[in-house]
Amino acid sequence: MPRALDLYFRLVAVRVRAQMQYRVSFIMDTLGAAFTTFVEFTALYLVFTRFGTIGGWTIGEVAFLYGLVETAFGTMDMLFSGFDPSFFSAQIQRGVFDQFLLRPLGLPLQMFTAEFVVRRIGRMLNGAAIFALALTLTPVAWTAAKLLYLPVVFVSAILFFGALFVIGATICFWTVESIEAINVFTYGGTYMLSYPMHIYAEWMRRFFTFVIPSALVIYYPALFFLDKPDPFGMPPFMPFLAPLAGAGMLAVAFVFWNAGVRSYASTGT
Amino acid sequence: MHLALIRLSFQRQLTYRAAALAGLVTNAFFGILHAYILTALFGARDNVAGYTIPGVVTYAALTQALIGYIAVWGWWDVVNSIRTGDIGGDLARPVDYFTYWCMRDIGRGLAQFLLRGVTIMFFFALFFPILVPPSAAHWVATIVSLALALVCSFAWRFLYSLSAFWTQDAIGVSRFAMSLATFLSGFLMPIALMPDWAGSVMRLTPFPAMVNTPIEIYLGIVPADRLAFALAAQAFWFVVLAVCAQAVFALGVRKLVIQGG
């Protein structure tokens, strides 16, 4: 295990150094990634000044969701770059994945080091800034339990979003092309989770709680941090299912992944 | 000959139908979320700055329908033409470079409008109460306004693509330019719902001509007696952007010639 970690850091360092060779390009891309989220949030913020609340939530409370989602997704997007379905489908098409299977190195380690897109840090930092703004706008009554649980939720959300990438990549074993529907859950999911779940249709809320448990990693924990009552009258342990949903989803994703690897037939490229 | 360029570009898009339709599911999902978010913001209000709840739902559908038409999330034709050196051949054509790409973009836009735009609107009409323009005059003005929105957006896309003459990072520059346009054009949120000061500032830029104006005309937020003015403003911005684009292009070509291509 220490050897694997050592290798991981070395291989990631290679990816990072490679991207740093084009410094101006790197800075532009990082700022660009941050700018996209920045204008989206700014547009929302400006419109909020006219309305005041959305479904009873203030801008500070929405920023709490928004910042948490963006930071976790941005971090995941960097750590799981190798599993990014659009990147991975290209690997399959070019036959690069076949080489992975031949190397005397564990497949997961190779997947996690195949790519490491540093510019995603832009989205992450912008998310962190929105989260910081949330904390100044909305007074969170911090307790020891909340302080301990926040990093747990953050990691759970990263694992959860990572699981979606792994599932999206696995589907490429059969379809070769990255399927578009996965974007609904990844990019569409981050957009959806940036707002309180009760503003959406009942079927959406149910689907994203019980089938794809996105709401368990963001919305329910946020109810706990912000001391908001649960409008759906779900059991009081709902906010604490985040680690189960995150780790469980990733475990399921890797079971699926292993099945995909076993049934993989090369494109012959 | 201009018509031939439009037709060829239109047919090319139709040939790659599958590619043109990719992203429709995601567009529809984003549109649905946007509609719920705007509806929730309205809460118990039924009219804010001319927008009603069916109005904002239609706004959400229209923005998604426009994505392919005005290439909100990316258009690399001119960047690639400059980068690969194809521009050399393009400059030898008997049409001016700006006009050549403008014609091709009109063909591209028309195909996207029919394949994606219309599909998205029908999809929304199935599940949501979608509004239609309130009068015959608004219908006509909407069509003219959509045409002007396409050429305005083209001129802006052409302009930022010219950064490829000076930098290797034209794609990075373009992403900034695109994000800025999504914000100022009213693509992310209706300009009328912004605070008055922000809305006034945004209306001083060419960007509302690309998204906000055709939507406000479609929804009847622009009254009948202001339609001509709204269209004239769009035409004005097209001329301004086109003149800027041609001037910057002339500078870029000079640099290209000095370098010897």
Short mmCIF file of C-alpha atoms in Angstrom, two decimals:
data_model
loop_
_atom_site.label_atom_id
_atom_site.label_comp_id
_atom_site.label_asym_id
_atom_site.label_seq_id
_atom_site.Cartn_x
_atom_site.Cartn_y
_atom_site.Cartn_z
CA MET A 1 0.00 0.00 0.00
CA PRO A 2 2.70 2.59 0.81
CA ARG A 3 4.31 1.68 -2.51
CA ALA A 4 1.04 2.27 -4.32
CA LEU A 5 0.63 5.65 -2.62
CA ASP A 6 4.20 6.58 -3.45
CA LEU A 7 3.62 5.65 -7.08
CA TYR A 8 0.32 7.53 -7.09
CA PHE A 9 1.93 10.76 -5.95
CA ARG A 10 4.81 10.38 -8.38
CA LEU A 11 2.56 9.74 -11.35
CA VAL A 12 0.23 12.60 -10.43
CA ALA A 13 3.27 14.86 -10.02
CA VAL A 14 4.24 13.99 -13.61
CA ARG A 15 0.77 15.00 -14.84
CA VAL A 16 0.89 18.22 -12.86
CA ARG A 17 4.36 19.15 -14.10
CA ALA A 18 3.33 18.45 -17.68
CA GLN A 19 0.44 20.92 -17.38
CA MET A 20 2.67 23.51 -15.72
CA GLN A 21 4.89 23.60 -18.82
CA TYR A 22 2.29 25.76 -20.50
CA ARG A 23 1.94 28.21 -17.68
CA VAL A 24 -0.08 30.95 -19.38
CA SER A 25 -2.39 28.35 -20.84
CA PHE A 26 -2.81 26.76 -17.42
CA ILE A 27 -3.62 30.06 -15.71
CA MET A 28 -6.10 31.01 -18.44
CA ASP A 29 -7.88 27.65 -18.20
CA THR A 30 -8.03 27.76 -14.41
CA LEU A 31 -9.41 31.30 -14.36
CA GLY A 32 -11.79 30.38 -17.16
CA ALA A 33 -13.19 27.44 -15.19
CA ALA A 34 -13.65 29.67 -12.14
CA PHE A 35 -15.17 32.47 -14.22
CA THR A 36 -17.93 30.23 -15.61
CA THR A 37 -19.17 29.33 -12.12
CA PHE A 38 -18.60 32.89 -10.95
CA VAL A 39 -20.93 34.44 -13.54
CA GLU A 40 -23.55 31.77 -12.90
CA PHE A 41 -23.59 32.52 -9.20
CA THR A 42 -23.46 36.28 -9.80
CA ALA A 43 -26.53 36.10 -12.05
CA LEU A 44 -28.37 34.17 -9.35
CA TYR A 45 -27.22 36.58 -6.64
CA LEU A 46 -28.43 39.61 -8.60
CA VAL A 47 -31.84 38.09 -9.29
CA PHE A 48 -32.12 37.13 -5.62
CA THR A 49 -31.94 40.79 -4.60
CA ARG A 50 -35.32 41.23 -6.29
CA PHE A 51 -36.97 38.16 -4.78
CA GLY A 52 -35.32 37.70 -1.39
CA THR A 53 -35.94 33.98 -0.98
CA ILE A 54 -36.41 30.80 -3.00
CA GLY A 55 -38.84 28.33 -1.48
CA GLY A 56 -38.17 29.93 1.91
CA TRP A 57 -34.38 29.75 1.63
CA THR A 58 -32.21 32.89 1.70
CA ILE A 59 -29.32 33.54 -0.69
CA GLY A 60 -26.87 32.64 2.10
CA GLU A 61 -28.53 29.26 2.58
CA VAL A 62 -28.58 28.58 -1.17
CA ALA A 63 -24.91 29.65 -1.30
CA PHE A 64 -24.21 27.00 1.35
CA LEU A 65 -25.56 24.31 -0.98
CA TYR A 66 -24.00 25.90 -4.04
CA GLY A 67 -20.54 26.26 -2.49
CA LEU A 68 -20.58 22.74 -1.05
CA VAL A 69 -21.61 21.19 -4.37
CA GLU A 70 -19.14 23.19 -6.47
CA THR A 71 -16.19 22.55 -4.15
CA ALA A 72 -16.89 18.83 -3.88
CA PHE A 73 -17.57 18.41 -7.58
CA GLY A 74 -14.49 20.44 -8.58
CA THR A 75 -12.31 18.33 -6.28
CA MET A 76 -13.79 15.11 -7.60
CA ASP A 77 -13.40 16.31 -11.19
CA MET A 78 -9.66 16.63 -10.54
CA LEU A 79 -9.13 13.40 -8.53
CA PHE A 80 -11.28 11.27 -10.86
CA SER A 81 -10.06 12.90 -14.12
CA GLY A 82 -9.06 9.45 -15.45
CA PHE A 83 -12.67 8.27 -15.12
CA ASP A 84 -14.21 11.34 -16.74
CA PRO A 85 -16.49 9.59 -19.28
CA SER A 86 -15.58 11.95 -22.13
CA PHE A 87 -11.85 11.40 -21.45
CA PHE A 88 -12.20 7.67 -20.88
CA SER A 89 -14.22 7.04 -24.06
CA ALA A 90 -11.32 8.58 -26.03
CA GLN A 91 -8.93 6.20 -24.22
CA ILE A 92 -11.05 3.25 -25.28
CA GLN A 93 -11.32 4.51 -28.86
CA ARG A 94 -7.57 4.98 -29.20
CA GLY A 95 -6.82 1.61 -27.60
CA VAL A 96 -4.92 3.22 -24.70
CA PHE A 97 -6.96 1.25 -22.22
CA ASP A 98 -5.67 -2.01 -23.77
CA GLN A 99 -2.17 -0.98 -22.72
CA PHE A 100 -3.37 -0.54 -19.14
CA LEU A 101 -4.42 -4.17 -19.07
CA LEU A 102 -0.95 -5.29 -20.12
CA ARG A 103 1.06 -3.32 -17.57
CA PRO A 104 2.25 -4.95 -14.34
CA LEU A 105 0.46 -2.33 -12.25
CA GLY A 106 -2.96 -2.35 -10.61
CA LEU A 107 -5.74 -1.06 -12.84
CA PRO A 108 -7.24 1.37 -10.29
CA LEU A 109 -3.84 3.01 -9.74
CA GLN A 110 -3.41 3.45 -13.48
CA MET A 111 -6.91 4.85 -13.85
CA PHE A 112 -6.44 7.39 -11.08
CA THR A 113 -3.15 8.55 -12.60
CA ALA A 114 -4.09 8.40 -16.30
CA GLU A 115 -5.13 12.02 -16.10
CA PHE A 116 -5.15 14.75 -13.46
CA VAL A 117 -6.65 17.97 -14.72
CA VAL A 118 -5.20 20.64 -12.43
CA ARG A 119 -7.22 23.51 -13.91
CA ARG A 120 -10.32 22.07 -12.23
CA ILE A 121 -8.90 23.72 -9.14
CA GLY A 122 -10.51 26.88 -10.54
CA ARG A 123 -14.00 25.50 -10.04
CA MET A 124 -12.99 24.16 -6.63
CA LEU A 125 -11.63 27.49 -5.39
CA ASN A 126 -14.63 29.37 -6.71
CA GLY A 127 -16.86 26.90 -4.88
CA ALA A 128 -14.86 27.47 -1.71
CA ALA A 129 -15.28 31.23 -2.12
CA ILE A 130 -19.07 30.83 -2.50
CA PHE A 131 -19.09 28.60 0.59
CA ALA A 132 -17.16 31.24 2.53
CA LEU A 133 -19.67 33.85 1.36
CA ALA A 134 -22.47 31.58 2.58
CA LEU A 135 -20.92 31.47 6.05
CA THR A 136 -20.79 35.27 6.24
CA LEU A 137 -24.37 35.65 4.95
CA THR A 138 -26.06 32.98 7.01
CA PRO A 139 -25.26 32.42 10.68
CA VAL A 140 -24.60 28.71 11.19
CA ALA A 141 -24.94 27.70 14.84
CA TRP A 142 -21.77 25.60 14.92
CA THR A 143 -21.54 22.72 17.33
CA ALA A 144 -18.77 20.16 17.76
CA ALA A 145 -20.93 17.60 15.94
CA LYS A 146 -21.40 19.91 12.95
CA LEU A 147 -17.71 20.78 12.74
CA LEU A 148 -16.80 17.09 12.79
CA TYR A 149 -19.51 16.15 10.30
CA LEU A 150 -18.71 18.84 7.68
CA PRO A 151 -15.50 17.18 6.38
CA VAL A 152 -17.31 13.84 6.39
CA VAL A 153 -20.04 15.27 4.16
CA PHE A 154 -17.46 16.89 1.90
CA VAL A 155 -15.62 13.58 1.38
CA SER A 156 -18.91 11.70 0.96
CA ALA A 157 -19.98 14.10 -1.79
CA ILE A 158 -16.62 13.61 -3.56
CA LEU A 159 -17.05 9.81 -3.39
CA PHE A 160 -20.62 10.09 -4.59
CA PHE A 161 -19.79 12.27 -7.63
CA GLY A 162 -16.76 10.05 -8.29
CA ALA A 163 -19.08 7.04 -8.40
CA LEU A 164 -21.08 8.74 -11.17
CA PHE A 165 -17.86 9.21 -13.19
CA VAL A 166 -16.90 5.56 -12.64
CA ILE A 167 -20.34 4.41 -13.78
CA GLY A 168 -20.19 6.72 -16.81
CA ALA A 169 -16.74 5.36 -17.71
CA THR A 170 -17.87 1.75 -17.25
CA ILE A 171 -20.75 2.23 -19.69
CA CYS A 172 -18.10 3.12 -22.32
CA PHE A 173 -16.92 -0.53 -22.24
CA TRP A 174 -20.10 -1.43 -24.09
CA THR A 175 -20.98 1.77 -25.92
CA VAL A 176 -17.41 3.02 -26.69
CA GLU A 177 -18.87 6.52 -26.96
CA SER A 178 -19.55 8.32 -23.71
CA ILE A 179 -23.31 8.31 -23.26
CA GLU A 180 -24.95 11.62 -22.84
CA ALA A 181 -27.43 10.56 -20.18
CA ILE A 182 -24.62 10.45 -17.62
CA ASN A 183 -24.23 14.25 -17.99
CA VAL A 184 -27.74 14.60 -16.64
CA PHE A 185 -26.58 13.05 -13.36
CA THR A 186 -23.14 14.70 -13.17
CA TYR A 187 -23.42 18.23 -14.54
CA GLY A 188 -27.20 18.31 -14.31
CA GLY A 189 -26.94 16.88 -10.79
CA THR A 190 -24.62 19.63 -9.54
CA TYR A 191 -26.99 22.26 -10.91
CA MET A 192 -29.98 20.58 -9.26
CA LEU A 193 -28.23 20.10 -5.90
CA SER A 194 -27.27 23.78 -5.73
CA TYR A 195 -30.89 24.54 -4.80
CA PRO A 196 -33.17 23.11 -2.08
CA MET A 197 -34.81 19.88 -3.25
CA HIS A 198 -38.34 20.86 -2.30
CA ILE A 199 -38.62 23.35 -5.19
CA TYR A 200 -38.61 20.47 -7.70
CA ALA A 201 -41.34 18.05 -8.72
CA GLU A 202 -42.16 15.22 -6.32
CA TRP A 203 -40.89 12.48 -8.70
CA MET A 204 -37.53 14.23 -9.06
CA ARG A 205 -37.11 14.49 -5.33
CA ARG A 206 -37.97 10.81 -4.86
CA PHE A 207 -35.76 9.66 -7.72
CA PHE A 208 -32.75 11.63 -6.48
CA THR A 209 -33.24 10.43 -2.91
CA PHE A 210 -34.07 6.75 -3.28
CA VAL A 211 -32.72 5.68 -6.70
CA ILE A 212 -29.69 7.93 -7.24
CA PRO A 213 -29.22 9.23 -3.69
CA SER A 214 -27.81 12.68 -4.60
CA ALA A 215 -30.02 14.45 -2.06
CA LEU A 216 -28.54 12.37 0.76
CA VAL A 217 -25.02 13.75 0.25
CA ILE A 218 -25.92 17.45 -0.06
CA TYR A 219 -29.48 18.47 0.73
CA TYR A 220 -30.19 16.46 3.90
CA PRO A 221 -26.81 17.23 5.51
CA ALA A 222 -27.44 20.92 4.70
CA LEU A 223 -30.75 20.74 6.62
CA PHE A 224 -28.73 19.59 9.64
CA PHE A 225 -26.03 22.28 9.32
CA LEU A 226 -28.56 25.06 8.79
CA ASP A 227 -31.02 23.75 11.43
CA LYS A 228 -33.81 23.66 8.90
CA PRO A 229 -36.83 21.42 9.39
CA ASP A 230 -37.28 18.61 6.88
CA PRO A 231 -40.26 19.60 4.71
CA PHE A 232 -40.85 15.97 3.77
CA GLY A 233 -41.06 14.62 7.34
CA MET A 234 -38.44 11.95 6.69
CA PRO A 235 -36.83 10.10 9.63
CA PRO A 236 -34.41 12.26 11.67
CA PHE A 237 -31.39 10.15 10.69
CA MET A 238 -31.64 11.23 7.00
CA PRO A 239 -28.92 13.94 7.25
CA PHE A 240 -26.48 11.35 8.56
CA LEU A 241 -26.73 8.92 5.65
CA ALA A 242 -24.23 10.91 3.56
CA PRO A 243 -21.20 8.65 4.23
CA LEU A 244 -23.30 5.58 3.53
CA ALA A 245 -24.63 7.07 0.28
CA GLY A 246 -21.18 8.28 -0.83
CA ALA A 247 -19.11 5.19 0.02
CA GLY A 248 -21.94 2.82 -0.88
CA MET A 249 -22.43 4.40 -4.27
CA LEU A 250 -18.71 4.24 -5.01
CA ALA A 251 -18.59 0.56 -3.95
CA VAL A 252 -21.51 -0.23 -6.26
CA ALA A 253 -19.80 1.73 -9.04
CA PHE A 254 -16.60 -0.32 -8.68
CA VAL A 255 -18.52 -3.62 -8.69
CA PHE A 256 -20.05 -2.44 -11.97
CA TRP A 257 -16.60 -1.36 -13.19
CA ASN A 258 -15.11 -4.80 -12.47
CA ALA A 259 -17.93 -6.44 -14.38
CA GLY A 260 -17.23 -4.06 -17.25
CA VAL A 261 -13.51 -4.82 -17.27
CA ARG A 262 -14.24 -8.57 -17.34
CA SER A 263 -16.56 -8.27 -20.31
CA TYR A 264 -14.40 -5.71 -22.12
CA ALA A 265 -13.54 -6.50 -25.72
CA SER A 266 -11.11 -4.11 -27.34
CA THR A 267 -12.16 -1.94 -30.28
CA GLY A 268 -9.11 -3.40 -32.01
CA THR A 269 -7.53 0.00 -32.55
CA MET B 1 -23.26 32.60 -54.16
CA HIS B 2 -23.99 33.68 -50.60
CA LEU B 3 -27.07 31.49 -50.69
CA ALA B 4 -24.98 28.58 -51.92
CA LEU B 5 -22.68 28.97 -48.89
CA ILE B 6 -25.65 28.98 -46.54
CA ARG B 7 -27.16 25.94 -48.23
CA LEU B 8 -23.92 23.91 -48.16
CA SER B 9 -23.32 24.63 -44.52
CA PHE B 10 -26.97 23.80 -43.73
CA GLN B 11 -26.72 20.46 -45.57
CA ARG B 12 -23.48 19.59 -43.84
CA GLN B 13 -25.19 20.03 -40.47
CA LEU B 14 -28.12 17.90 -41.55
CA THR B 15 -25.73 15.15 -42.58
CA TYR B 16 -24.32 14.99 -39.07
CA ARG B 17 -27.75 14.85 -37.47
CA ALA B 18 -26.64 12.58 -34.65
CA ALA B 19 -23.95 15.06 -33.60
CA ALA B 20 -26.39 17.94 -33.85
CA LEU B 21 -28.86 16.14 -31.62
CA ALA B 22 -26.29 15.14 -28.99
CA GLY B 23 -26.83 17.06 -25.82
CA LEU B 24 -30.59 17.38 -26.23
CA VAL B 25 -31.37 15.27 -23.15
CA THR B 26 -28.99 17.34 -21.04
CA ASN B 27 -30.43 20.58 -22.47
CA ALA B 28 -33.94 19.43 -21.62
CA PHE B 29 -32.95 18.53 -18.05
CA PHE B 30 -31.18 21.86 -17.48
CA GLY B 31 -34.21 23.65 -18.90
CA ILE B 32 -36.58 21.82 -16.55
CA LEU B 33 -34.40 22.67 -13.53
CA HIS B 34 -34.15 26.30 -14.65
CA ALA B 35 -37.95 26.44 -14.97
CA TYR B 36 -38.42 25.07 -11.43
CA ILE B 37 -35.83 27.47 -9.99
CA LEU B 38 -37.44 30.51 -11.62
CA THR B 39 -40.92 29.37 -10.60
CA ALA B 40 -39.75 28.90 -6.99
CA LEU B 41 -38.22 32.39 -7.01
CA PHE B 42 -41.58 33.82 -8.06
CA GLY B 43 -43.31 32.04 -5.18
CA ALA B 44 -46.71 33.68 -4.74
CA ARG B 45 -45.98 36.59 -7.12
CA ASP B 46 -47.68 36.34 -10.48
CA ASN B 47 -46.03 39.17 -12.37
CA VAL B 48 -42.52 40.58 -11.94
CA ALA B 49 -41.16 43.14 -14.41
CA GLY B 50 -43.39 41.80 -17.18
CA TYR B 51 -42.62 38.15 -16.54
CA THR B 52 -45.39 35.79 -15.41
CA ILE B 53 -44.79 32.21 -14.21
CA PRO B 54 -45.67 30.69 -17.63
CA GLY B 55 -43.45 33.48 -19.01
CA VAL B 56 -40.36 32.41 -17.05
CA VAL B 57 -41.01 28.74 -17.86
CA THR B 58 -41.12 29.69 -21.54
CA TYR B 59 -37.96 31.76 -21.01
CA ALA B 60 -36.22 28.63 -19.64
CA ALA B 61 -37.33 26.62 -22.69
CA LEU B 62 -36.27 29.36 -25.11
CA THR B 63 -32.77 29.72 -23.66
CA GLN B 64 -32.21 25.98 -24.05
CA ALA B 65 -33.64 26.09 -27.57
CA LEU B 66 -31.17 28.85 -28.50
CA ILE B 67 -28.03 27.01 -27.30
CA GLY B 68 -27.28 25.30 -30.60
CA TYR B 69 -28.57 28.14 -32.76
CA ILE B 70 -26.28 30.85 -31.41
CA ALA B 71 -23.57 28.36 -30.27
CA VAL B 72 -23.61 29.46 -26.62
CA TRP B 73 -21.09 26.86 -25.48
CA GLY B 74 -18.52 27.00 -28.18
CA TRP B 75 -17.72 27.56 -31.79
CA TRP B 76 -14.23 26.90 -33.03
CA ASP B 77 -14.50 27.21 -36.83
CA VAL B 78 -12.57 30.47 -37.14
CA VAL B 79 -10.08 29.61 -34.35
CA ASN B 80 -9.30 26.38 -36.20
CA SER B 81 -9.10 28.12 -39.57
CA ILE B 82 -6.47 30.52 -38.19
CA ARG B 83 -4.58 27.88 -36.20
CA THR B 84 -4.28 25.32 -38.96
CA GLY B 85 -3.41 27.88 -41.60
CA ASP B 86 -6.55 27.07 -43.60
CA ILE B 87 -7.13 30.79 -43.46
CA GLY B 88 -4.62 31.10 -46.31
CA GLY B 89 -7.00 29.28 -48.62
CA ASP B 90 -10.02 31.08 -47.17
CA LEU B 91 -8.46 34.47 -47.90
CA ALA B 92 -8.00 33.50 -51.54
CA ARG B 93 -11.76 33.02 -51.92
CA PRO B 94 -13.75 35.55 -53.90
CA VAL B 95 -15.77 36.41 -50.76
CA ASP B 96 -14.64 38.52 -47.87
CA TYR B 97 -13.52 36.33 -44.91
CA PHE B 98 -16.09 37.76 -42.45
CA THR B 99 -18.93 37.36 -44.96
CA TYR B 100 -17.80 33.86 -45.87
CA TRP B 101 -18.00 32.65 -42.26
CA CYS B 102 -21.15 34.64 -41.61
CA MET B 103 -22.92 32.81 -44.45
CA ARG B 104 -21.65 29.47 -43.23
CA ASP B 105 -22.80 30.31 -39.72
CA ILE B 106 -26.28 31.21 -40.93
CA GLY B 107 -26.53 27.75 -42.52
CA ARG B 108 -25.22 26.13 -39.35
CA GLY B 109 -27.59 28.14 -37.20
CA LEU B 110 -30.66 27.33 -39.34
CA ALA B 111 -29.96 23.61 -39.14
CA GLN B 112 -29.44 23.81 -35.37
CA PHE B 113 -32.62 25.85 -35.03
CA LEU B 114 -34.70 23.24 -36.86
CA LEU B 115 -33.06 20.14 -35.37
CA ARG B 116 -32.60 21.25 -31.78
CA GLY B 117 -34.47 24.46 -31.17
CA VAL B 118 -37.82 23.28 -32.47
CA THR B 119 -37.41 19.86 -30.81
CA ILE B 120 -36.76 21.45 -27.41
CA MET B 121 -39.77 23.76 -27.72
CA PHE B 122 -42.05 20.83 -28.60
CA PHE B 123 -40.68 18.82 -25.71
CA PHE B 124 -41.43 21.64 -23.26
CA ALA B 125 -44.85 22.22 -24.76
CA LEU B 126 -45.70 18.61 -23.90
CA PHE B 127 -45.01 19.02 -20.19
CA PHE B 128 -45.34 22.73 -19.42
CA PRO B 129 -47.71 25.55 -20.30
CA ILE B 130 -45.58 27.24 -22.96
CA LEU B 131 -46.58 30.68 -24.22
CA VAL B 132 -46.55 31.82 -27.84
CA PRO B 133 -46.05 35.41 -29.10
CA PRO B 134 -49.17 37.48 -28.28
CA SER B 135 -49.85 38.97 -31.73
CA ALA B 136 -49.07 38.59 -35.43
CA ALA B 137 -46.75 41.60 -35.18
CA HIS B 138 -44.89 39.88 -32.33
CA TRP B 139 -44.57 36.69 -34.38
CA VAL B 140 -43.01 38.56 -37.29
CA ALA B 141 -40.77 40.60 -35.01
CA THR B 142 -39.66 37.42 -33.21
CA ILE B 143 -38.50 35.89 -36.48
CA VAL B 144 -36.62 39.04 -37.51
CA SER B 145 -35.18 39.35 -34.03
CA LEU B 146 -33.98 35.73 -34.03
CA ALA B 147 -32.22 36.34 -37.34
CA LEU B 148 -30.54 39.46 -35.95
CA ALA B 149 -29.61 37.57 -32.76
CA LEU B 150 -27.80 34.98 -34.86
CA VAL B 151 -25.71 37.49 -36.78
CA CYS B 152 -24.96 39.53 -33.62
CA SER B 153 -23.78 36.40 -31.84
CA PHE B 154 -21.80 35.46 -34.96
CA ALA B 155 -20.01 38.81 -35.03
CA TRP B 156 -19.09 38.43 -31.36
CA ARG B 157 -17.87 34.84 -31.84
CA PHE B 158 -15.88 35.91 -34.89
CA LEU B 159 -14.35 38.78 -32.93
CA TYR B 160 -13.09 36.70 -30.00
CA SER B 161 -11.91 33.92 -32.33
CA LEU B 162 -9.51 36.45 -33.90
CA SER B 163 -7.46 36.24 -30.69
CA ALA B 164 -5.96 33.17 -32.41
CA PHE B 165 -3.86 35.59 -34.50
CA TRP B 166 -2.02 36.72 -31.38
CA THR B 167 -2.13 33.90 -28.86
CA GLN B 168 -1.84 30.13 -28.67
CA ASP B 169 -4.54 30.24 -25.99
CA ALA B 170 -7.39 31.38 -28.20
CA ILE B 171 -9.58 28.65 -26.75
CA GLY B 172 -8.98 29.98 -23.22
CA VAL B 173 -9.75 33.54 -24.36
CA SER B 174 -12.87 32.27 -26.14
CA ARG B 175 -14.14 30.49 -23.03
CA PHE B 176 -13.95 33.77 -21.12
CA ALA B 177 -15.72 35.60 -23.91
CA MET B 178 -18.44 32.93 -23.96
CA SER B 179 -19.01 32.98 -20.21
CA LEU B 180 -19.19 36.76 -20.27
CA ALA B 181 -21.80 36.57 -23.03
CA THR B 182 -23.93 34.01 -21.15
CA PHE B 183 -24.10 36.43 -18.24
CA LEU B 184 -24.63 39.77 -20.03
CA SER B 185 -26.96 38.44 -22.73
CA GLY B 186 -29.60 37.32 -20.24
CA PHE B 187 -28.97 33.66 -21.00
CA LEU B 188 -28.41 32.72 -17.34
CA MET B 189 -31.19 34.85 -15.88
CA PRO B 190 -33.70 37.25 -17.53
CA ILE B 191 -32.29 40.78 -17.55
CA ALA B 192 -35.65 42.22 -16.49
CA LEU B 193 -35.41 40.28 -13.21
CA MET B 194 -31.97 41.76 -12.38
CA PRO B 195 -31.78 44.80 -10.10
CA ASP B 196 -32.53 47.91 -12.16
CA TRP B 197 -28.95 49.23 -12.04
CA ALA B 198 -27.51 45.92 -13.26
CA GLY B 199 -30.14 45.60 -15.97
CA SER B 200 -29.43 49.12 -17.23
CA VAL B 201 -25.70 48.42 -17.42
CA MET B 202 -26.31 45.16 -19.28
CA ARG B 203 -28.62 46.85 -21.77
CA LEU B 204 -25.78 49.22 -22.72
CA THR B 205 -23.78 46.27 -24.08
CA PRO B 206 -24.33 44.39 -27.35
CA PHE B 207 -25.06 41.10 -25.54
CA PRO B 208 -28.82 41.40 -24.85
CA ALA B 209 -29.27 41.56 -28.65
CA MET B 210 -28.17 37.90 -28.79
CA VAL B 211 -30.64 36.35 -26.30
CA ASN B 212 -32.67 38.77 -24.21
CA THR B 213 -34.21 40.84 -27.02
CA PRO B 214 -35.72 37.96 -29.05
CA ILE B 215 -37.07 36.41 -25.83
CA GLU B 216 -38.66 39.65 -24.63
CA ILE B 217 -40.22 40.12 -28.05
CA TYR B 218 -41.48 36.52 -28.14
CA LEU B 219 -43.05 36.88 -24.70
CA GLY B 220 -44.64 40.22 -25.55
CA ILE B 221 -42.68 42.02 -22.83
CA VAL B 222 -41.71 44.48 -25.57
CA PRO B 223 -45.01 46.27 -26.42
CA ALA B 224 -46.11 46.44 -30.07
CA ASP B 225 -45.10 50.10 -30.47
CA ARG B 226 -41.54 49.38 -29.26
CA LEU B 227 -40.88 46.43 -31.56
CA ALA B 228 -39.29 48.48 -34.32
CA PHE B 229 -36.98 50.17 -31.82
CA ALA B 230 -35.90 46.83 -30.32
CA LEU B 231 -35.09 45.43 -33.76
CA ALA B 232 -33.25 48.62 -34.75
CA ALA B 233 -31.13 48.33 -31.59
CA GLN B 234 -30.17 44.79 -32.56
CA ALA B 235 -29.27 45.90 -36.09
CA PHE B 236 -27.21 48.74 -34.62
CA TRP B 237 -25.23 46.32 -32.46
CA PHE B 238 -24.63 44.02 -35.40
CA VAL B 239 -23.13 46.91 -37.38
CA VAL B 240 -20.93 47.95 -34.43
CA LEU B 241 -19.70 44.39 -33.83
CA ALA B 242 -19.14 43.77 -37.54
CA VAL B 243 -17.11 46.98 -37.94
CA CYS B 244 -14.98 46.04 -34.90
CA ALA B 245 -14.54 42.53 -36.22
CA GLN B 246 -13.42 43.77 -39.64
CA ALA B 247 -10.98 46.26 -38.10
CA VAL B 248 -9.42 43.67 -35.79
CA PHE B 249 -9.34 41.20 -38.65
CA ALA B 250 -7.40 43.67 -40.82
CA LEU B 251 -4.81 44.00 -38.02
CA GLY B 252 -4.60 40.23 -37.68
CA VAL B 253 -4.11 39.67 -41.38
CA ARG B 254 -1.31 42.24 -41.43
CA LYS B 255 0.46 40.29 -38.71
CA LEU B 256 -0.13 37.07 -40.61
CA VAL B 257 1.35 38.50 -43.79
CA ILE B 258 4.40 39.90 -41.97
CA GLN B 259 5.07 36.47 -40.51
CA GLY B 260 4.67 34.96 -43.93
CA GLY B 261 1.74 32.82 -42.85
#
